[in-house]
Amino acid sequence: MPFDPATRPLTPSEARVLATLMEKARTVPDSYPMSLNGLVTGCNQKTSRDPVMNLSDAEAQEALDSLKLLTLAFESSGNRTTRWEHNFQRGVGVPEQSAVLLGLLMLRGPQTAGELRINAERWYRFADISSVEAFLDELQERSAEKGGPLVVQLPRAPGAREQRWAHLMCGPVDTSSSHAPQPGTGAAGPSPALQARVDALEAEVASLRATVQRLCAELGMAADAAPMSPPGQE
């Protein structure tokens, strides 16, 4: 039976951990599968996250244990460190394109189809907005036999030209209140091009960190003696 959020919705921490695994698998494959330390860093990024969170190692581990029971994540050993992988497509029963959209919604909050297409660039290249909308419609009309709807289209916000979409992985969404504009969608936020550069820098730092940790493990050295901080991290 596919994952059914109406029966057992994910907690915000579980959704963030799962979506971070999905993101890093596609954007920084050199550091995937992920260690707990790398996963916590990814969950607590200050950019490309809505809301920004501050998960502890214990909270992330608890979320991983729960996701494992739900068959949405699993362990894989390597270099004497436990590493984690997601099992989203099989566990939820959706194709790659739908998984990408759900992962982005869990990481960045409600978005329009156009925003999702831009933000998905490093995950999966959709041909056009129509293809994004087609997969969103499919997720919204998902039958009960398959686990029920996984997204919902929100009412048009005042002054907005397009309606945004929200995921239902954490249960029903209150559609009566308008969600605040997402970073990068208004005049005060960073442009998509700038956001893409920031994301690329974060991915590069994460890849470098993984390389350093791997080399330190091979040399028997402590990898956390002088940790690097990715852009946007305090």
PDB file of C-alpha atoms in Angstrom:
ATOM      1  CA  MET A   1       0.000   0.000   0.000  1.00  0.00           C
ATOM      2  CA  PRO A   2       1.504   3.375  -1.007  1.00  0.00           C
ATOM      3  CA  PHE A   3       2.167   5.992   1.646  1.00  0.00           C
ATOM      4  CA  ASP A   4      -1.076   7.697   2.671  1.00  0.00           C
ATOM      5  CA  PRO A   5      -0.590  11.103   4.374  1.00  0.00           C
ATOM      6  CA  ALA A   6      -4.256  11.184   5.360  1.00  0.00           C
ATOM      7  CA  THR A   7      -3.697   8.118   7.566  1.00  0.00           C
ATOM      8  CA  ARG A   8      -0.208   8.900   8.812  1.00  0.00           C
ATOM      9  CA  PRO A   9       0.992  12.405   7.851  1.00  0.00           C
ATOM     10  CA  LEU A  10       4.669  13.264   8.103  1.00  0.00           C
ATOM     11  CA  THR A  11       5.864  15.623  10.804  1.00  0.00           C
ATOM     12  CA  PRO A  12       7.625  18.825   9.654  1.00  0.00           C
ATOM     13  CA  SER A  13      10.959  17.322  10.725  1.00  0.00           C
ATOM     14  CA  GLU A  14      10.333  14.101   8.798  1.00  0.00           C
ATOM     15  CA  ALA A  15       9.330  16.063   5.694  1.00  0.00           C
ATOM     16  CA  ARG A  16      12.460  18.229   5.886  1.00  0.00           C
ATOM     17  CA  VAL A  17      14.779  15.235   6.349  1.00  0.00           C
ATOM     18  CA  LEU A  18      13.133  13.286   3.523  1.00  0.00           C
ATOM     19  CA  ALA A  19      13.130  16.225   1.099  1.00  0.00           C
ATOM     20  CA  THR A  20      16.771  17.019   1.905  1.00  0.00           C
ATOM     21  CA  LEU A  21      17.769  13.444   1.051  1.00  0.00           C
ATOM     22  CA  MET A  22      15.854  13.797  -2.212  1.00  0.00           C
ATOM     23  CA  GLU A  23      17.547  17.103  -3.015  1.00  0.00           C
ATOM     24  CA  LYS A  24      21.117  16.019  -2.279  1.00  0.00           C
ATOM     25  CA  ALA A  25      20.708  12.755  -4.204  1.00  0.00           C
ATOM     26  CA  ARG A  26      20.140  14.864  -7.320  1.00  0.00           C
ATOM     27  CA  THR A  27      22.295  17.942  -6.745  1.00  0.00           C
ATOM     28  CA  VAL A  28      25.389  16.617  -4.909  1.00  0.00           C
ATOM     29  CA  PRO A  29      25.599  12.903  -5.736  1.00  0.00           C
ATOM     30  CA  ASP A  30      29.223  12.783  -4.514  1.00  0.00           C
ATOM     31  CA  SER A  31      28.023  13.255  -0.922  1.00  0.00           C
ATOM     32  CA  TYR A  32      25.112  10.825  -1.276  1.00  0.00           C
ATOM     33  CA  PRO A  33      24.125   8.578   0.524  1.00  0.00           C
ATOM     34  CA  MET A  34      24.292  11.065   3.382  1.00  0.00           C
ATOM     35  CA  SER A  35      25.804  10.918   6.839  1.00  0.00           C
ATOM     36  CA  LEU A  36      23.773  12.269   9.750  1.00  0.00           C
ATOM     37  CA  ASN A  37      26.095  15.278  10.017  1.00  0.00           C
ATOM     38  CA  GLY A  38      25.748  16.187   6.349  1.00  0.00           C
ATOM     39  CA  LEU A  39      22.016  15.649   6.466  1.00  0.00           C
ATOM     40  CA  VAL A  40      21.539  17.984   9.442  1.00  0.00           C
ATOM     41  CA  THR A  41      23.561  20.672   7.655  1.00  0.00           C
ATOM     42  CA  GLY A  42      21.358  20.310   4.588  1.00  0.00           C
ATOM     43  CA  CYS A  43      18.155  20.419   6.628  1.00  0.00           C
ATOM     44  CA  ASN A  44      19.215  23.628   8.371  1.00  0.00           C
ATOM     45  CA  GLN A  45      20.308  25.602   5.291  1.00  0.00           C
ATOM     46  CA  LYS A  46      19.325  29.258   5.443  1.00  0.00           C
ATOM     47  CA  THR A  47      18.562  29.431   1.705  1.00  0.00           C
ATOM     48  CA  SER A  48      16.114  27.456  -0.427  1.00  0.00           C
ATOM     49  CA  ARG A  49      14.191  26.481   2.711  1.00  0.00           C
ATOM     50  CA  ASP A  50      10.735  27.513   3.905  1.00  0.00           C
ATOM     51  CA  PRO A  51      10.516  27.521   6.796  1.00  0.00           C
ATOM     52  CA  VAL A  52      14.134  27.738   7.946  1.00  0.00           C
ATOM     53  CA  MET A  53      14.647  25.071  10.596  1.00  0.00           C
ATOM     54  CA  ASN A  54      17.267  24.268  13.225  1.00  0.00           C
ATOM     55  CA  LEU A  55      17.114  20.508  13.668  1.00  0.00           C
ATOM     56  CA  SER A  56      19.451  18.841  16.152  1.00  0.00           C
ATOM     57  CA  ASP A  57      21.237  15.570  15.440  1.00  0.00           C
ATOM     58  CA  ALA A  58      18.806  13.787  17.760  1.00  0.00           C
ATOM     59  CA  GLU A  59      15.750  15.241  16.003  1.00  0.00           C
ATOM     60  CA  ALA A  60      17.099  14.314  12.582  1.00  0.00           C
ATOM     61  CA  GLN A  61      17.921  10.780  13.760  1.00  0.00           C
ATOM     62  CA  GLU A  62      14.417  10.385  15.197  1.00  0.00           C
ATOM     63  CA  ALA A  63      12.962  11.501  11.875  1.00  0.00           C
ATOM     64  CA  LEU A  64      15.173   9.029   9.997  1.00  0.00           C
ATOM     65  CA  ASP A  65      14.074   6.186  12.257  1.00  0.00           C
ATOM     66  CA  SER A  66      10.415   7.039  11.595  1.00  0.00           C
ATOM     67  CA  LEU A  67      10.977   7.339   7.840  1.00  0.00           C
ATOM     68  CA  LYS A  68      12.674   3.942   7.886  1.00  0.00           C
ATOM     69  CA  LEU A  69       9.583   2.398   9.486  1.00  0.00           C
ATOM     70  CA  LEU A  70       7.492   4.017   6.745  1.00  0.00           C
ATOM     71  CA  THR A  71       9.878   2.543   4.113  1.00  0.00           C
ATOM     72  CA  LEU A  72      10.605   6.085   2.886  1.00  0.00           C
ATOM     73  CA  ALA A  73      14.304   5.939   3.864  1.00  0.00           C
ATOM     74  CA  PHE A  74      16.873   3.251   4.573  1.00  0.00           C
ATOM     75  CA  GLU A  75      20.418   2.847   5.877  1.00  0.00           C
ATOM     76  CA  SER A  76      23.474   2.029   3.835  1.00  0.00           C
ATOM     77  CA  SER A  77      26.847   1.449   5.465  1.00  0.00           C
ATOM     78  CA  GLY A  78      30.112   2.859   4.204  1.00  0.00           C
ATOM     79  CA  ASN A  79      33.461   4.106   5.545  1.00  0.00           C
ATOM     80  CA  ARG A  80      32.491   3.065   9.070  1.00  0.00           C
ATOM     81  CA  THR A  81      29.744   5.694   9.039  1.00  0.00           C
ATOM     82  CA  THR A  82      26.038   5.002   8.717  1.00  0.00           C
ATOM     83  CA  ARG A  83      24.615   6.718   5.665  1.00  0.00           C
ATOM     84  CA  TRP A  84      21.058   7.264   4.563  1.00  0.00           C
ATOM     85  CA  GLU A  85      19.129   7.140   1.298  1.00  0.00           C
ATOM     86  CA  HIS A  86      15.548   8.001   0.439  1.00  0.00           C
ATOM     87  CA  ASN A  87      13.035   5.566  -1.034  1.00  0.00           C
ATOM     88  CA  PHE A  88      10.483   8.185  -2.040  1.00  0.00           C
ATOM     89  CA  GLN A  89       9.340   7.102  -5.485  1.00  0.00           C
ATOM     90  CA  ARG A  90       8.787   3.479  -4.495  1.00  0.00           C
ATOM     91  CA  GLY A  91       7.443   4.241  -1.020  1.00  0.00           C
ATOM     92  CA  VAL A  92       4.929   6.828  -2.217  1.00  0.00           C
ATOM     93  CA  GLY A  93       4.279   5.285  -5.607  1.00  0.00           C
ATOM     94  CA  VAL A  94       4.972   8.257  -7.883  1.00  0.00           C
ATOM     95  CA  PRO A  95       7.188   8.827 -10.950  1.00  0.00           C
ATOM     96  CA  GLU A  96      10.390  10.873 -10.896  1.00  0.00           C
ATOM     97  CA  GLN A  97       8.721  14.097 -12.062  1.00  0.00           C
ATOM     98  CA  SER A  98       6.075  13.976  -9.334  1.00  0.00           C
ATOM     99  CA  ALA A  99       8.713  13.173  -6.710  1.00  0.00           C
ATOM    100  CA  VAL A 100      10.718  16.246  -7.762  1.00  0.00           C
ATOM    101  CA  LEU A 101       7.694  18.524  -7.400  1.00  0.00           C
ATOM    102  CA  LEU A 102       6.785  17.100  -3.992  1.00  0.00           C
ATOM    103  CA  GLY A 103      10.372  17.375  -2.778  1.00  0.00           C
ATOM    104  CA  LEU A 104      10.551  21.036  -3.805  1.00  0.00           C
ATOM    105  CA  LEU A 105       7.226  21.819  -2.137  1.00  0.00           C
ATOM    106  CA  MET A 106       8.400  20.171   1.087  1.00  0.00           C
ATOM    107  CA  LEU A 107      11.649  22.158   1.038  1.00  0.00           C
ATOM    108  CA  ARG A 108      10.506  25.567  -0.199  1.00  0.00           C
ATOM    109  CA  GLY A 109       6.818  25.817   0.712  1.00  0.00           C
ATOM    110  CA  PRO A 110       3.923  26.693  -1.645  1.00  0.00           C
ATOM    111  CA  GLN A 111       4.958  27.699  -5.168  1.00  0.00           C
ATOM    112  CA  THR A 112       3.392  28.399  -8.548  1.00  0.00           C
ATOM    113  CA  ALA A 113       3.937  26.033 -11.459  1.00  0.00           C
ATOM    114  CA  GLY A 114       6.360  28.556 -12.950  1.00  0.00           C
ATOM    115  CA  GLU A 115       8.387  28.787  -9.754  1.00  0.00           C
ATOM    116  CA  LEU A 116       8.496  25.008  -9.490  1.00  0.00           C
ATOM    117  CA  ARG A 117       9.848  24.727 -13.028  1.00  0.00           C
ATOM    118  CA  ILE A 118      12.640  27.227 -12.262  1.00  0.00           C
ATOM    119  CA  ASN A 119      13.493  25.690  -8.888  1.00  0.00           C
ATOM    120  CA  ALA A 120      13.507  22.173 -10.379  1.00  0.00           C
ATOM    121  CA  GLU A 121      16.249  23.044 -12.883  1.00  0.00           C
ATOM    122  CA  ARG A 122      19.000  21.212 -10.959  1.00  0.00           C
ATOM    123  CA  TRP A 123      16.689  18.318 -10.043  1.00  0.00           C
ATOM    124  CA  TYR A 124      14.876  17.636 -13.302  1.00  0.00           C
ATOM    125  CA  ARG A 125      14.367  19.708 -16.452  1.00  0.00           C
ATOM    126  CA  PHE A 126      10.693  20.057 -17.299  1.00  0.00           C
ATOM    127  CA  ALA A 127      10.024  20.902 -20.943  1.00  0.00           C
ATOM    128  CA  ASP A 128       7.573  23.679 -20.085  1.00  0.00           C
ATOM    129  CA  ILE A 129       5.131  24.911 -17.464  1.00  0.00           C
ATOM    130  CA  SER A 130       2.351  22.822 -18.992  1.00  0.00           C
ATOM    131  CA  SER A 131       4.215  19.621 -18.148  1.00  0.00           C
ATOM    132  CA  VAL A 132       4.638  20.807 -14.548  1.00  0.00           C
ATOM    133  CA  GLU A 133       0.931  21.575 -14.341  1.00  0.00           C
ATOM    134  CA  ALA A 134       0.052  18.167 -15.769  1.00  0.00           C
ATOM    135  CA  PHE A 135       1.964  16.345 -13.025  1.00  0.00           C
ATOM    136  CA  LEU A 136       0.512  18.648 -10.356  1.00  0.00           C
ATOM    137  CA  ASP A 137      -3.012  17.935 -11.609  1.00  0.00           C
ATOM    138  CA  GLU A 138      -2.256  14.216 -11.516  1.00  0.00           C
ATOM    139  CA  LEU A 139      -1.044  14.484  -7.915  1.00  0.00           C
ATOM    140  CA  GLN A 140      -4.130  16.466  -6.940  1.00  0.00           C
ATOM    141  CA  GLU A 141      -6.500  13.959  -8.544  1.00  0.00           C
ATOM    142  CA  ARG A 142      -4.711  10.887  -7.184  1.00  0.00           C
ATOM    143  CA  SER A 143      -7.199   8.142  -6.341  1.00  0.00           C
ATOM    144  CA  ALA A 144      -7.791   6.768  -2.859  1.00  0.00           C
ATOM    145  CA  GLU A 145      -6.513   3.369  -4.027  1.00  0.00           C
ATOM    146  CA  LYS A 146      -3.123   4.972  -4.728  1.00  0.00           C
ATOM    147  CA  GLY A 147      -3.038   6.820  -1.396  1.00  0.00           C
ATOM    148  CA  GLY A 148      -5.135   9.897  -2.177  1.00  0.00           C
ATOM    149  CA  PRO A 149      -4.161  13.437  -3.279  1.00  0.00           C
ATOM    150  CA  LEU A 150      -0.636  14.629  -2.461  1.00  0.00           C
ATOM    151  CA  VAL A 151      -0.942  18.310  -3.458  1.00  0.00           C
ATOM    152  CA  VAL A 152      -3.611  21.002  -3.370  1.00  0.00           C
ATOM    153  CA  GLN A 153      -3.970  24.213  -5.353  1.00  0.00           C
ATOM    154  CA  LEU A 154      -4.313  27.196  -3.052  1.00  0.00           C
ATOM    155  CA  PRO A 155      -6.718  30.098  -3.620  1.00  0.00           C
ATOM    156  CA  ARG A 156      -5.216  32.988  -5.543  1.00  0.00           C
ATOM    157  CA  ALA A 157      -3.502  35.397  -3.150  1.00  0.00           C
ATOM    158  CA  PRO A 158      -4.433  39.107  -3.354  1.00  0.00           C
ATOM    159  CA  GLY A 159      -2.451  40.764  -6.141  1.00  0.00           C
ATOM    160  CA  ALA A 160      -1.025  37.459  -7.387  1.00  0.00           C
ATOM    161  CA  ARG A 161      -1.310  36.472 -11.043  1.00  0.00           C
ATOM    162  CA  GLU A 162      -0.983  32.738 -10.486  1.00  0.00           C
ATOM    163  CA  GLN A 163      -2.193  30.272  -7.885  1.00  0.00           C
ATOM    164  CA  ARG A 164       0.317  28.388  -5.810  1.00  0.00           C
ATOM    165  CA  TRP A 165       0.445  24.709  -4.931  1.00  0.00           C
ATOM    166  CA  ALA A 166       1.134  23.093  -1.554  1.00  0.00           C
ATOM    167  CA  HIS A 167       1.987  19.497  -0.643  1.00  0.00           C
ATOM    168  CA  LEU A 168      -0.190  17.299   1.562  1.00  0.00           C
ATOM    169  CA  MET A 169       2.577  15.042   2.856  1.00  0.00           C
ATOM    170  CA  CYS A 170       2.106  16.513   6.327  1.00  0.00           C
ATOM    171  CA  GLY A 171      -1.681  16.316   6.192  1.00  0.00           C
ATOM    172  CA  PRO A 172      -4.401  18.798   5.163  1.00  0.00           C
ATOM    173  CA  VAL A 173      -3.457  22.402   4.426  1.00  0.00           C
ATOM    174  CA  ASP A 174      -5.433  25.415   5.598  1.00  0.00           C
ATOM    175  CA  THR A 175      -6.398  27.008   2.291  1.00  0.00           C
ATOM    176  CA  SER A 176      -8.369  29.842   3.913  1.00  0.00           C
ATOM    177  CA  SER A 177      -5.252  31.893   4.707  1.00  0.00           C
ATOM    178  CA  SER A 178      -2.910  33.186   2.035  1.00  0.00           C
ATOM    179  CA  HIS A 179       0.687  32.098   2.238  1.00  0.00           C
ATOM    180  CA  ALA A 180       3.310  34.830   2.274  1.00  0.00           C
ATOM    181  CA  PRO A 181       5.227  35.366  -0.994  1.00  0.00           C
ATOM    182  CA  GLN A 182       8.158  33.046  -1.441  1.00  0.00           C
ATOM    183  CA  PRO A 183      11.751  34.294  -1.560  1.00  0.00           C
ATOM    184  CA  GLY A 184      12.607  35.159  -5.149  1.00  0.00           C
ATOM    185  CA  THR A 185       9.005  35.885  -6.189  1.00  0.00           C
ATOM    186  CA  GLY A 186       8.811  39.520  -5.120  1.00  0.00           C
ATOM    187  CA  ALA A 187      10.818  42.665  -5.577  1.00  0.00           C
ATOM    188  CA  ALA A 188      12.483  42.260  -2.175  1.00  0.00           C
ATOM    189  CA  GLY A 189      13.645  38.685  -2.737  1.00  0.00           C
ATOM    190  CA  PRO A 190      16.638  37.380  -4.695  1.00  0.00           C
ATOM    191  CA  SER A 191      16.183  36.719  -8.397  1.00  0.00           C
ATOM    192  CA  PRO A 192      15.983  33.101  -9.630  1.00  0.00           C
ATOM    193  CA  ALA A 193      19.408  33.529 -11.256  1.00  0.00           C
ATOM    194  CA  LEU A 194      20.977  34.719  -7.994  1.00  0.00           C
ATOM    195  CA  GLN A 195      19.254  31.947  -6.055  1.00  0.00           C
ATOM    196  CA  ALA A 196      20.594  29.401  -8.538  1.00  0.00           C
ATOM    197  CA  ARG A 197      24.138  30.701  -7.991  1.00  0.00           C
ATOM    198  CA  VAL A 198      23.737  30.446  -4.218  1.00  0.00           C
ATOM    199  CA  ASP A 199      22.394  26.897  -4.566  1.00  0.00           C
ATOM    200  CA  ALA A 200      25.324  25.966  -6.817  1.00  0.00           C
ATOM    201  CA  LEU A 201      27.823  27.314  -4.265  1.00  0.00           C
ATOM    202  CA  GLU A 202      26.140  25.367  -1.466  1.00  0.00           C
ATOM    203  CA  ALA A 203      26.251  22.218  -3.564  1.00  0.00           C
ATOM    204  CA  GLU A 204      29.967  22.753  -4.277  1.00  0.00           C
ATOM    205  CA  VAL A 205      30.746  23.252  -0.583  1.00  0.00           C
ATOM    206  CA  ALA A 206      28.764  20.133   0.324  1.00  0.00           C
ATOM    207  CA  SER A 207      30.694  18.137  -2.272  1.00  0.00           C
ATOM    208  CA  LEU A 208      34.026  19.467  -0.951  1.00  0.00           C
ATOM    209  CA  ARG A 209      33.015  18.622   2.607  1.00  0.00           C
ATOM    210  CA  ALA A 210      32.172  15.073   1.567  1.00  0.00           C
ATOM    211  CA  THR A 211      35.564  14.743  -0.123  1.00  0.00           C
ATOM    212  CA  VAL A 212      37.386  16.033   2.980  1.00  0.00           C
ATOM    213  CA  GLN A 213      35.449  13.662   5.244  1.00  0.00           C
ATOM    214  CA  ARG A 214      36.245  10.734   2.963  1.00  0.00           C
ATOM    215  CA  LEU A 215      39.945  11.576   2.856  1.00  0.00           C
ATOM    216  CA  CYS A 216      40.093  12.065   6.627  1.00  0.00           C
ATOM    217  CA  ALA A 217      38.404   8.708   7.124  1.00  0.00           C
ATOM    218  CA  GLU A 218      40.993   7.037   4.897  1.00  0.00           C
ATOM    219  CA  LEU A 219      43.828   8.736   6.799  1.00  0.00           C
ATOM    220  CA  GLY A 220      42.326   8.042  10.213  1.00  0.00           C
ATOM    221  CA  MET A 221      41.971  11.753  10.995  1.00  0.00           C
ATOM    222  CA  ALA A 222      39.090  13.624  12.627  1.00  0.00           C
ATOM    223  CA  ALA A 223      37.022  15.333   9.943  1.00  0.00           C
ATOM    224  CA  ASP A 224      35.321  17.791  12.281  1.00  0.00           C
ATOM    225  CA  ALA A 225      38.419  19.519  13.643  1.00  0.00           C
ATOM    226  CA  ALA A 226      37.865  22.570  11.471  1.00  0.00           C
ATOM    227  CA  PRO A 227      34.416  22.268   9.826  1.00  0.00           C
ATOM    228  CA  MET A 228      33.614  24.352   6.801  1.00  0.00           C
ATOM    229  CA  SER A 229      30.479  26.446   6.770  1.00  0.00           C
ATOM    230  CA  PRO A 230      28.516  26.586   3.518  1.00  0.00           C
ATOM    231  CA  PRO A 231      27.162  29.891   2.246  1.00  0.00           C
ATOM    232  CA  GLY A 232      24.198  31.057   4.292  1.00  0.00           C
ATOM    233  CA  GLN A 233      25.255  29.114   7.380  1.00  0.00           C
ATOM    234  CA  GLU A 234      26.010  30.742  10.705  1.00  0.00           C
TER     235      GLU A 234
END
